[in-house]
């Protein structure tokens, strides 16, 4: 097909919309290289270079400037970018493009960036539904998808619109459309997915990425009609400008709390505006009458993202990601994971997500180690995903210890050999590791290691098997500046003076310990691990018998139990875990309930211990069954 390039160029220049800073419809000669047409290779230069096809342009009614060719991403090798005339350091960017996916391997394929700093990466993967795909969005190299992603079709043209707020926080949203172009951002409705954090404060161009060849794994997609604006499809900007939102937790407790949002604005008093929100109550300054001020949204439930929508004089939206109003856990700290099977650890009130990705999940049942009584449930994690962080009272002197029970249940997904660290003590920040527990796969077995850095040669010589129950204790002595790790100690004789399995003397002494981290690195390195009974304390004696916090208003009656019906009441009457043990330490009943009545009719007459955990507090009572 013959193309009128010079005529197109004249029309193209004269038709740029307000706020448009880049446009490319790939209408180059058949099989032309992108690097010969304004694009620059930044990775894998010259290896399987990106080119356009022959009359393979995508068509989307109302969006195309001209039907011609399109870029093909179908191999691993060269990645390219097209720079803006001037880099953008503030405000919003709207990236839109057409895409048709013919074959898919999970990965990101287009994004914004500057040099090797990337943001607003658009991901694709095969859906759990056969023959379908899902689109995701993340500011990092860790994929992020909606919790219930929409299924899209292969070999179908979609219009994808990505909004990115140019800042170090980098909030971004993505809409996926099969027909039509929303007139405003408000009319576009709820995005397919949103992402925050790890943003970039300067954007200098659009990037295309090739990451899988046409054999196995497979990446085969067509990209066309890339456009970048500073407003929604180049709409005239509104005089009203919404600033960076600030969130404030009303309280930080082990219950679900409320939070409020302050959204500053300028350019008010230039029109009549209607404000609405999906959650909470709006108050504060009125932009219809005030030139500047703060819009306040209060009474929002923790964990619920809020959207401010402005209509009338102009159409604006402001998405605010909910803060995590979670308290710092006091020492000694005992975590038996008494949460619902299959739920996310990071959704609980003691834990928070350190980054994006699949969360550590709660698993039914316990791990048991000689001399240790386990209650509640356990956790499981595998492959890549979000780190889980639990803060505790800052410790700056004396000693600090942490212990947990673990079981590597499957290593089939990992390479041989492969190394990862999967747990560690933190300086109190979500990424600040002070000490790390490593796992090194060797054939069908593995070793455990211990160090302060992100790599180590400090491994226990013992080779362990899938299915082995392992008890790990690690700690630090501020006075001697010594890290110690004990692996499978005998709890009957264990003290901090017991010979350590592994030791580390750091060159630079740490100053603070304030958290514990669980890490999921990658599919190739993190095997399937079950973990249970995390304890943190300042002495090993307390570590192995963590003191219990009283449950307010606790009543356990009747005691003795004459008829198989036990009643447990508390001041909070919240969901609680009830575990009953015989005098040999065997768990004979375990339940999580909000009801006061517990059926103990299955228990034989005798003496038992009942352990009750509610809202992070635990109390044990002697119980007699008649």
Coordinates of C-alpha atoms in Angstrom, one line a residue:
X1 CA 0.0 0.0 0.0
X2 CA 1.4 3.4 -1.0
X3 CA 1.5 6.1 1.6
X4 CA 1.5 9.9 1.3
X5 CA 4.1 10.6 3.9
X6 CA 4.7 14.3 3.2
X7 CA 1.0 15.1 3.1
X8 CA 0.5 13.2 6.3
X9 CA 3.3 15.2 8.0
X10 CA 1.6 18.5 7.2
X11 CA -1.8 17.3 8.5
X12 CA -0.2 15.8 11.5
X13 CA 1.5 19.0 12.6
X14 CA -1.5 21.1 12.1
X15 CA -3.8 18.8 14.0
X16 CA -2.0 18.5 17.4
X17 CA -4.4 19.2 20.2
X18 CA -3.9 21.3 23.3
X19 CA -1.4 19.8 25.7
X20 CA -0.2 17.1 23.3
X21 CA 3.5 16.4 23.8
X22 CA 4.0 13.3 21.7
X23 CA 2.2 11.4 18.9
X24 CA 3.3 8.5 16.8
X25 CA 1.0 6.4 14.5
X26 CA 4.0 4.3 13.1
X27 CA 3.0 5.1 9.6
X28 CA 6.6 4.3 8.3
X29 CA 7.6 2.3 5.4
X30 CA 6.8 -1.4 5.5
X31 CA 9.2 -3.3 7.9
X32 CA 11.0 -0.1 8.9
X33 CA 13.0 0.0 12.1
X34 CA 11.8 2.3 14.8
X35 CA 15.4 3.4 15.5
X36 CA 15.4 4.9 11.9
X37 CA 12.3 6.9 12.7
X38 CA 12.8 8.9 15.9
X39 CA 13.2 6.1 18.4
X40 CA 16.3 5.3 20.4
X41 CA 17.4 1.9 21.6
X42 CA 18.2 1.9 25.3
X43 CA 18.6 -1.9 25.9
X44 CA 19.7 -4.8 23.7
X45 CA 20.7 -2.5 20.9
X46 CA 20.6 -4.2 17.5
X47 CA 19.3 -7.5 18.8
X48 CA 16.0 -8.3 17.2
X49 CA 15.3 -4.6 16.6
X50 CA 11.7 -3.3 16.9
X51 CA 10.1 -2.7 13.5
X52 CA 6.7 -2.0 12.0
X53 CA 4.8 -4.5 10.0
X54 CA 3.3 -4.3 6.5
X55 CA -0.1 -2.6 6.6
X56 CA -0.7 -4.0 10.1
X57 CA -2.1 -0.7 11.6
X58 CA -4.8 -1.0 14.2
X59 CA -8.2 0.6 13.7
X60 CA -10.3 2.2 16.5
X61 CA -13.2 4.4 15.6
X62 CA -12.7 8.0 16.6
X63 CA -9.1 7.6 17.7
X64 CA -7.0 6.9 14.6
X65 CA -5.3 9.8 12.8
X66 CA -4.5 7.5 9.8
X67 CA -4.5 3.8 9.1
X68 CA -1.1 2.5 8.1
X69 CA 1.5 0.4 9.9
X70 CA 2.1 -0.4 13.6
X71 CA 5.0 -1.5 15.9
X72 CA 5.5 -5.2 16.5
X73 CA 6.8 -6.5 19.8
X74 CA 7.4 -10.2 19.2
X75 CA 10.9 -11.1 20.5
X76 CA 13.4 -10.6 23.2
X77 CA 16.2 -8.1 22.6
X78 CA 16.1 -4.4 21.7
X79 CA 14.0 -2.0 23.7
X80 CA 13.4 1.5 22.4
X81 CA 12.1 4.9 23.6
X82 CA 10.9 8.1 21.9
X83 CA 11.8 11.3 23.8
X84 CA 9.6 14.3 24.5
X85 CA 10.8 17.6 23.2
X86 CA 11.0 18.7 26.9
X87 CA 10.9 16.5 29.9
X88 CA 7.9 16.8 32.3
X89 CA 8.6 17.3 36.0
X90 CA 5.1 18.0 37.4
X91 CA 1.4 17.6 36.8
X92 CA -0.4 14.8 35.0
X93 CA 0.5 12.9 31.9
X94 CA -2.1 10.9 29.8
X95 CA -0.6 8.1 27.7
X96 CA -3.0 6.4 25.3
X97 CA -2.3 3.8 22.7
X98 CA -3.9 0.9 20.7
X99 CA -2.9 -2.7 21.4
X100 CA -3.7 -6.1 20.0
X101 CA -2.2 -9.1 21.8
X102 CA -1.9 -12.2 19.7
X103 CA 0.2 -14.4 22.2
X104 CA 1.1 -13.6 25.7
X105 CA 3.8 -14.2 28.3
X106 CA 3.5 -12.2 31.6
X107 CA 5.4 -9.0 31.5
X108 CA 5.3 -5.2 31.0
X109 CA 5.6 -3.9 27.4
X110 CA 5.1 -0.1 27.4
X111 CA 5.8 2.6 30.0
X112 CA 6.9 6.2 30.7
X113 CA 10.4 7.0 31.9
X114 CA 13.6 8.9 31.8
X115 CA 16.9 7.1 31.1
X116 CA 16.5 3.8 33.1
X117 CA 14.0 5.2 35.6
X118 CA 10.6 3.9 34.7
X119 CA 7.0 4.5 35.8
X120 CA 3.4 3.6 34.8
X121 CA 4.4 0.2 33.4
X122 CA 1.6 -1.6 31.6
X123 CA 1.6 -5.3 32.2
X124 CA -0.2 -8.2 30.5
X125 CA -0.6 -11.9 31.5
X126 CA -2.7 -14.9 30.6
X127 CA -5.9 -15.0 32.6
X128 CA -7.0 -17.8 34.8
X129 CA -9.7 -18.2 32.2
X130 CA -8.4 -20.1 29.2
X131 CA -7.9 -18.0 26.1
X132 CA -8.3 -14.7 27.9
X133 CA -5.8 -12.0 29.1
X134 CA -5.5 -9.4 31.9
X135 CA -3.9 -6.0 31.8
X136 CA -2.1 -4.6 34.9
X137 CA -0.3 -1.5 36.0
X138 CA 2.7 -0.8 38.3
X139 CA 5.4 1.7 38.8
X140 CA 7.9 -1.1 39.6
X141 CA 9.2 -4.2 38.0
X142 CA 6.8 -6.2 40.2
X143 CA 3.5 -6.8 38.4
X144 CA 0.3 -5.5 39.9
X145 CA -3.2 -6.4 38.7
X146 CA -6.7 -5.7 40.0
X147 CA -7.8 -8.1 42.8
X148 CA -10.5 -9.2 40.3
X149 CA -9.0 -8.4 36.9
X150 CA -11.2 -8.1 33.9
X151 CA -10.8 -10.7 31.2
X152 CA -9.9 -9.4 27.7
X153 CA -9.7 -11.2 24.4
X154 CA -6.7 -12.1 22.3
X155 CA -6.5 -10.8 18.7
X156 CA -8.7 -7.8 19.7
X157 CA -7.9 -4.1 19.5
X158 CA -8.1 -2.2 22.7
X159 CA -7.6 1.5 23.6
X160 CA -5.6 1.8 26.8
X161 CA -5.4 5.1 28.6
X162 CA -2.9 5.6 31.4
X163 CA -2.9 8.6 33.7
X164 CA 0.4 9.3 35.6
X165 CA 1.0 12.0 38.2
X166 CA 4.6 13.0 37.7
X167 CA 6.0 12.8 41.3
X168 CA 8.1 10.6 43.5
X169 CA 4.8 9.0 44.8
X170 CA 3.7 8.5 41.2
X171 CA 0.0 7.6 41.4
X172 CA -1.3 6.1 38.2
X173 CA -4.6 4.8 36.8
X174 CA -5.4 2.7 33.7
X175 CA -8.6 2.4 31.6
X176 CA -9.1 -0.3 29.0
X177 CA -11.7 0.3 26.3
X178 CA -13.0 -1.9 23.4
X179 CA -15.2 0.8 22.0
X180 CA -15.7 4.6 22.3
X181 CA -13.6 7.4 23.8
X182 CA -14.8 8.9 27.1
X183 CA -15.3 12.6 26.7
X184 CA -13.9 13.3 30.2
X185 CA -11.9 11.5 32.8
X186 CA -15.0 11.5 35.0
X187 CA -17.1 9.8 32.4
X188 CA -14.4 7.1 31.9
X189 CA -15.6 5.7 35.2
X190 CA -13.6 3.4 37.6
X191 CA -10.2 2.5 36.2
X192 CA -9.3 -1.1 35.5
X193 CA -6.4 -0.7 38.0
X194 CA -4.5 1.9 40.0
X195 CA -1.0 2.0 41.4
X196 CA 0.9 4.2 43.8
X197 CA 4.4 4.5 45.1
X198 CA 7.9 4.2 43.6
X199 CA 7.2 7.0 41.1
X200 CA 9.5 9.1 39.1
X201 CA 9.7 12.9 39.4
X202 CA 10.8 13.5 35.8
X203 CA 9.4 11.8 32.6
X204 CA 11.3 12.3 29.3
X205 CA 9.6 9.9 26.9
X206 CA 7.6 6.7 26.0
X207 CA 9.3 3.3 26.1
X208 CA 8.5 0.0 24.4
X209 CA 9.8 -3.3 25.7
X210 CA 10.4 -6.7 24.2
X211 CA 10.9 -9.5 26.7
X212 CA 10.0 -12.9 25.2
X213 CA 10.5 -14.6 21.9
X214 CA 8.1 -16.3 19.6
X215 CA 9.0 -19.8 20.8
X216 CA 8.5 -20.4 24.5
X217 CA 7.7 -18.2 26.3
X218 CA 5.8 -16.0 23.9
X219 CA 5.3 -12.3 23.5
X220 CA 3.4 -11.2 20.3
X221 CA 1.6 -7.9 20.3
X222 CA 1.0 -4.9 18.0
X223 CA 1.2 -1.3 19.3
X224 CA -0.3 1.6 17.4
X225 CA -1.3 5.3 17.7
X226 CA 0.7 6.3 20.8
X227 CA -0.4 9.7 22.1
X228 CA 0.7 11.7 25.2
X229 CA -1.2 14.7 26.6
X230 CA -1.0 16.8 29.7
X231 CA -4.8 16.7 29.9
X232 CA -7.5 14.1 29.0
X233 CA -7.1 13.8 25.2
X234 CA -5.9 17.4 25.0
X235 CA -9.0 19.0 26.6
X236 CA -8.6 22.6 27.6
X237 CA -7.3 22.6 31.1
X238 CA -9.5 23.7 34.0
X239 CA -8.7 26.8 36.0
X240 CA -9.3 24.8 39.1
X241 CA -6.2 22.8 40.1
X242 CA -6.3 20.0 42.7
X243 CA -3.0 19.6 44.7
X244 CA -1.4 16.7 46.4
X245 CA -3.7 15.0 48.8
X246 CA -2.6 14.3 52.4
X247 CA -4.2 11.6 54.5
X248 CA -4.5 11.5 58.4
X249 CA -5.5 8.5 60.4
X250 CA -8.1 9.4 63.1
X251 CA -6.6 6.7 65.3
X252 CA -4.2 3.8 65.0
X253 CA -5.6 0.7 66.7
X254 CA -5.9 -3.0 66.1
X255 CA -9.5 -2.3 65.0
X256 CA -10.5 -0.8 61.6
X257 CA -10.1 2.9 62.0
X258 CA -11.2 6.0 60.0
X259 CA -9.1 8.5 58.2
X260 CA -9.5 11.9 56.6
X261 CA -8.1 13.6 53.4
X262 CA -7.0 17.1 52.8
X263 CA -6.9 18.1 49.1
X264 CA -5.6 21.6 48.5
X265 CA -6.8 23.6 45.5
X266 CA -6.0 26.8 43.6
X267 CA -7.7 28.5 40.8
X268 CA -11.1 28.4 42.5
X269 CA -13.8 31.1 42.2
X270 CA -13.8 30.8 38.4
X271 CA -16.9 28.6 38.0
X272 CA -19.6 26.7 39.7
X273 CA -18.3 23.2 40.8
X274 CA -20.1 20.2 42.2
X275 CA -18.1 18.0 44.5
X276 CA -18.9 14.4 45.3
X277 CA -17.1 11.4 46.8
X278 CA -17.5 7.7 46.8
X279 CA -16.8 7.5 50.6
X280 CA -16.9 9.9 53.5
X281 CA -18.2 13.4 54.0
X282 CA -17.0 16.5 52.2
X283 CA -16.3 19.8 54.0
X284 CA -13.7 22.6 54.0
X285 CA -13.3 25.4 51.5
X286 CA -15.7 25.6 48.5
X287 CA -13.9 26.1 45.2
X288 CA -17.0 27.7 43.7
X289 CA -16.5 30.7 46.0
X290 CA -12.9 30.5 47.3
X291 CA -9.8 31.1 45.1
X292 CA -7.8 28.6 47.1
X293 CA -8.1 26.4 50.2
X294 CA -8.5 22.8 51.3
X295 CA -11.2 20.3 50.4
X296 CA -11.7 17.9 53.4
X297 CA -13.1 14.4 53.2
X298 CA -13.6 12.8 56.6
X299 CA -15.0 9.6 58.1
X300 CA -13.4 7.3 55.5
X301 CA -13.0 3.7 56.5
X302 CA -9.4 2.5 56.7
X303 CA -8.5 0.4 53.7
X304 CA -11.0 2.1 51.4
X305 CA -9.6 4.2 48.6
X306 CA -11.5 7.5 48.1
X307 CA -12.2 9.4 44.9
X308 CA -13.1 13.1 44.8
X309 CA -15.1 13.9 41.6
X310 CA -15.5 17.5 40.4
X311 CA -18.1 18.4 37.8
X312 CA -19.7 21.6 36.6
X313 CA -17.2 24.2 35.7
X314 CA -14.8 21.4 34.7
X315 CA -14.4 17.6 35.1
X316 CA -11.7 16.5 37.5
X317 CA -11.1 13.4 39.6
X318 CA -8.6 12.9 42.5
X319 CA -7.9 9.3 43.6
X320 CA -6.5 8.9 47.1
X321 CA -5.1 5.6 48.2
X322 CA -6.1 4.7 51.7
X323 CA -3.5 4.8 54.4
X324 CA -2.9 1.9 56.7
X325 CA -3.8 3.0 60.2
X326 CA -2.0 0.3 62.0
X327 CA -0.3 0.5 65.4
X328 CA 3.2 -0.4 66.4
X329 CA 3.2 -3.8 68.2
X330 CA 4.5 -3.7 71.8
X331 CA 7.2 -6.1 73.0
X332 CA 7.2 -8.9 73.7
X333 CA 5.3 -9.6 70.5
X334 CA 3.7 -13.0 69.7
X335 CA 2.0 -13.6 66.3
X336 CA 0.2 -16.9 65.9
X337 CA -1.6 -15.8 62.7
X338 CA -5.2 -16.3 64.1
X339 CA -6.8 -15.0 60.9
X340 CA -9.2 -16.4 58.3
X341 CA -7.8 -19.1 56.0
X342 CA -7.0 -17.7 52.6
X343 CA -7.0 -14.1 53.7
X344 CA -4.1 -11.6 53.1
X345 CA -1.6 -11.1 55.9
X346 CA -1.2 -7.5 54.8
X347 CA -4.9 -6.9 55.4
X348 CA -4.6 -7.6 59.1
X349 CA -4.0 -4.8 61.6
X350 CA -0.5 -6.0 62.7
X351 CA 1.0 -6.2 59.2
X352 CA 1.4 -3.9 56.3
X353 CA 2.6 -4.2 52.7
X354 CA 6.1 -3.0 51.9
X355 CA 5.6 -2.9 48.1
X356 CA 3.2 -4.2 45.5
X357 CA 2.4 -7.7 44.3
X358 CA 0.7 -10.9 45.5
X359 CA 0.4 -10.9 49.3
X360 CA 1.5 -13.5 51.8
X361 CA -1.7 -15.5 52.7
X362 CA -3.1 -17.2 55.7
X363 CA -3.0 -21.0 55.7
X364 CA -5.1 -23.3 57.8
X365 CA -3.4 -25.3 60.6
X366 CA -0.1 -25.1 62.4
X367 CA 3.5 -26.1 62.4
X368 CA 4.6 -27.9 65.6
X369 CA 8.1 -28.0 67.0
X370 CA 9.1 -30.1 70.1
X371 CA 8.7 -28.0 73.2
X372 CA 6.5 -25.3 71.5
X373 CA 2.8 -25.1 71.5
X374 CA 1.3 -23.6 68.3
X375 CA -2.1 -21.9 68.0
X376 CA -4.1 -20.0 65.4
X377 CA -3.2 -20.6 61.8
X378 CA 0.0 -20.2 59.8
X379 CA 1.1 -18.3 56.7
X380 CA 2.3 -19.4 53.2
X381 CA 4.2 -17.6 50.5
X382 CA 6.0 -18.4 47.2
X383 CA 7.6 -16.8 44.2
X384 CA 7.4 -13.0 43.6
X385 CA 5.1 -10.7 45.6
X386 CA 4.7 -8.0 48.2
X387 CA 6.9 -8.0 51.3
X388 CA 5.0 -8.1 54.6
X389 CA 6.2 -5.8 57.4
X390 CA 5.2 -5.8 61.0
X391 CA 6.5 -3.0 63.3
X392 CA 7.4 -3.4 66.9
X393 CA 8.6 -1.1 69.7
X394 CA 11.9 0.4 68.7
X395 CA 14.9 -1.3 70.5
X396 CA 18.2 0.6 70.7
X397 CA 20.1 -1.2 73.5
X398 CA 20.5 -4.5 75.2
X399 CA 19.4 -7.5 73.1
X400 CA 16.6 -8.2 70.5
X401 CA 15.5 -11.7 69.4
X402 CA 13.0 -13.1 66.9
X403 CA 12.0 -16.7 66.3
X404 CA 9.7 -18.6 64.0
X405 CA 8.8 -22.1 62.8
X406 CA 9.2 -22.8 59.1
X407 CA 8.6 -25.6 56.6
X408 CA 9.7 -25.5 52.9
X409 CA 6.9 -27.5 51.3
X410 CA 7.8 -27.2 47.6
X411 CA 10.9 -26.1 45.6
X412 CA 9.6 -27.1 42.1
X413 CA 9.3 -23.5 41.0
X414 CA 12.8 -22.5 42.0
X415 CA 16.1 -23.0 40.0
X416 CA 18.9 -25.3 41.1
X417 CA 21.0 -23.7 42.4
X418 CA 19.1 -20.6 43.7
X419 CA 19.6 -18.3 46.6
X420 CA 17.1 -15.9 48.3
X421 CA 16.6 -14.2 51.7
X422 CA 13.0 -14.6 52.8
X423 CA 12.8 -13.1 56.4
X424 CA 14.7 -10.7 58.5
X425 CA 14.8 -8.1 61.3
X426 CA 14.3 -4.5 60.2
X427 CA 15.5 -1.1 61.4
X428 CA 11.9 -0.2 61.6
X429 CA 11.4 0.9 58.0
X430 CA 9.7 -1.2 55.4
X431 CA 12.8 -1.8 53.5
X432 CA 15.6 -1.5 56.1
X433 CA 16.9 -4.9 56.7
X434 CA 19.3 -5.3 59.6
X435 CA 19.6 -9.1 59.5
X436 CA 18.4 -11.7 56.9
X437 CA 17.7 -15.4 56.9
X438 CA 18.8 -17.0 53.6
X439 CA 17.8 -20.1 51.7
X440 CA 20.2 -21.8 49.3
X441 CA 18.8 -24.6 47.1
X442 CA 21.3 -27.4 46.4
X443 CA 19.7 -30.2 44.3
X444 CA 16.6 -31.5 46.1
X445 CA 17.8 -30.0 49.5
X446 CA 18.5 -26.6 50.9
X447 CA 20.7 -24.8 53.4
X448 CA 19.8 -21.9 55.7
X449 CA 22.1 -18.9 56.0
X450 CA 22.3 -15.7 58.1
X451 CA 23.8 -12.3 57.3
X452 CA 23.3 -8.5 57.4
X453 CA 23.9 -7.9 53.7
X454 CA 21.8 -8.9 50.7
X455 CA 24.2 -11.8 49.9
X456 CA 26.1 -14.2 52.0
X457 CA 28.5 -17.2 52.2
X458 CA 27.5 -17.8 55.9
X459 CA 25.5 -21.0 55.7
X460 CA 24.7 -23.8 58.1
X461 CA 26.4 -26.9 56.8
X462 CA 23.2 -29.0 57.5
X463 CA 21.3 -29.9 54.4
X464 CA 17.6 -29.9 54.9
X465 CA 14.7 -31.6 53.0
X466 CA 11.4 -30.4 51.7
X467 CA 8.9 -31.1 54.5
X468 CA 11.4 -30.6 57.4
X469 CA 10.1 -28.6 60.3
X470 CA 12.7 -26.0 61.3
X471 CA 12.8 -23.6 64.3
X472 CA 14.8 -20.5 63.7
X473 CA 16.0 -18.0 66.4
X474 CA 18.0 -14.9 65.5
X475 CA 19.2 -12.0 67.6
X476 CA 21.5 -9.1 68.1
X477 CA 23.5 -8.0 71.2
X478 CA 24.2 -4.2 71.2
X479 CA 26.9 -4.5 73.8
X480 CA 29.1 -7.1 71.9
X481 CA 27.9 -6.0 68.4
X482 CA 27.2 -9.6 67.6
X483 CA 24.5 -11.2 65.5
X484 CA 23.6 -14.9 66.3
X485 CA 21.3 -17.4 64.7
X486 CA 20.3 -20.7 66.2
X487 CA 18.7 -23.4 64.0
X488 CA 16.7 -26.2 65.6
X489 CA 17.9 -25.6 69.2
X490 CA 16.7 -27.8 72.0
X491 CA 14.1 -25.6 73.7
X492 CA 14.4 -27.4 77.0
X493 CA 17.9 -26.1 77.5
X494 CA 18.1 -23.1 75.1
X495 CA 19.3 -19.7 76.3
X496 CA 21.1 -16.8 74.7
X497 CA 24.4 -18.4 75.9
X498 CA 23.7 -21.6 73.9
X499 CA 26.3 -22.1 71.1
X500 CA 25.0 -20.3 68.0
X501 CA 24.7 -22.1 64.6
X502 CA 25.8 -19.0 62.8
X503 CA 27.3 -15.7 63.9
X504 CA 28.0 -12.3 62.2
X505 CA 30.0 -9.3 63.5
X506 CA 29.0 -6.3 61.4
X507 CA 31.5 -3.7 60.4
X508 CA 29.0 -1.0 61.2
X509 CA 26.8 -1.5 64.3
X510 CA 23.1 -1.1 63.8
X511 CA 21.4 1.6 65.9
X512 CA 17.7 0.5 66.0
X513 CA 15.5 -2.5 65.5
X514 CA 11.9 -1.9 65.0
X515 CA 10.3 -4.4 62.6
X516 CA 10.2 -7.9 61.1
X517 CA 10.0 -8.5 57.3
X518 CA 8.8 -11.5 55.2
X519 CA 10.1 -11.3 51.6
X520 CA 8.9 -12.9 48.3
X521 CA 11.7 -12.3 45.8
X522 CA 10.9 -14.1 42.6
X523 CA 9.4 -17.2 41.0
X524 CA 12.8 -18.6 40.3
X525 CA 14.2 -18.1 43.9
X526 CA 11.5 -18.2 46.5
X527 CA 10.1 -21.7 47.1
X528 CA 6.8 -22.4 48.8
X529 CA 7.3 -21.7 52.5
X530 CA 4.9 -22.1 55.4
X531 CA 5.8 -20.1 58.5
X532 CA 4.2 -20.0 62.0
X533 CA 4.5 -18.6 65.5
X534 CA 6.6 -15.5 65.0
X535 CA 7.9 -14.2 68.3
X536 CA 9.9 -11.0 69.1
X537 CA 11.3 -10.2 72.5
X538 CA 14.3 -8.7 74.2
X539 CA 15.3 -11.9 76.0
X540 CA 15.3 -15.5 74.9
X541 CA 13.5 -16.6 78.0
X542 CA 10.6 -14.3 77.3
X543 CA 10.8 -15.2 73.6
X544 CA 9.9 -18.8 74.3
X545 CA 7.1 -17.9 76.8
X546 CA 5.9 -14.5 75.6
X547 CA 3.8 -12.9 78.2
X548 CA 0.1 -12.6 77.5
X549 CA -1.8 -9.4 77.5
X550 CA -5.1 -9.5 79.4
X551 CA -8.3 -9.5 77.5
X552 CA -10.6 -6.8 78.9
X553 CA -13.8 -8.1 80.5
X554 CA -13.0 -11.8 79.9
X555 CA -15.5 -14.3 81.3
X556 CA -15.1 -18.0 80.9
X557 CA -18.0 -20.0 82.3
X558 CA -19.3 -22.3 83.6
X559 CA -16.1 -23.8 84.9
X560 CA -16.2 -26.8 85.4
X561 CA -18.3 -27.4 82.2
X562 CA -21.1 -29.8 83.1
X563 CA -23.0 -30.1 79.7
X564 CA -20.6 -29.5 76.8
X565 CA -21.4 -25.8 76.5
X566 CA -18.7 -23.3 77.3
X567 CA -19.3 -19.6 77.2
X568 CA -16.6 -16.9 76.5
X569 CA -17.5 -13.3 76.8
X570 CA -15.3 -10.2 76.6
X571 CA -15.7 -6.4 76.7
X572 CA -15.2 -6.1 73.0
X573 CA -17.0 -9.3 72.0
X574 CA -14.9 -9.3 68.8
X575 CA -13.9 -12.3 66.7
X576 CA -11.5 -14.4 68.7
X577 CA -9.5 -17.6 68.4
X578 CA -10.1 -20.3 71.0
X579 CA -7.6 -23.1 71.4
X580 CA -7.9 -25.9 74.0
X581 CA -5.0 -28.1 75.0
X582 CA -4.8 -31.2 77.1
X583 CA -2.2 -31.5 79.8
X584 CA 0.3 -33.1 77.3
X585 CA 0.1 -30.0 75.2
X586 CA -2.0 -31.6 72.4
X587 CA -4.3 -29.2 70.7
X588 CA -7.7 -30.8 71.0
X589 CA -9.9 -28.0 69.8
X590 CA -9.3 -24.9 67.7
X591 CA -11.8 -22.4 66.4
X592 CA -12.2 -18.8 65.3
X593 CA -15.6 -17.3 66.2
X594 CA -17.6 -14.2 67.1
X595 CA -20.1 -16.3 69.1
X596 CA -19.9 -16.5 72.9
X597 CA -20.9 -20.2 73.0
X598 CA -18.3 -22.9 72.3
X599 CA -19.3 -26.6 71.8
X600 CA -16.9 -28.7 73.9
X601 CA -19.1 -31.8 74.0
X602 CA -16.5 -33.8 72.0
X603 CA -13.9 -33.5 74.9
X604 CA -13.5 -36.2 77.4
X605 CA -13.8 -35.3 81.1
X606 CA -10.5 -33.9 82.5
X607 CA -8.4 -30.8 82.9
X608 CA -7.4 -28.6 80.0
X609 CA -5.9 -25.3 79.2
X610 CA -8.0 -22.9 77.1
X611 CA -6.1 -20.1 75.2
X612 CA -8.1 -17.2 74.0
X613 CA -6.8 -14.6 71.5
X614 CA -8.7 -11.4 70.7
X615 CA -7.5 -8.2 69.0
X616 CA -3.9 -9.1 69.5
X617 CA -4.3 -10.0 73.2
X618 CA -4.0 -13.5 74.6
X619 CA -5.1 -15.0 77.9
X620 CA -5.0 -18.7 79.1
X621 CA -7.2 -20.3 81.7
X622 CA -7.4 -23.6 83.3
X623 CA -10.6 -25.5 82.2
X624 CA -12.3 -28.5 83.7
X625 CA -14.6 -30.7 81.7
X626 CA -17.0 -33.0 83.6

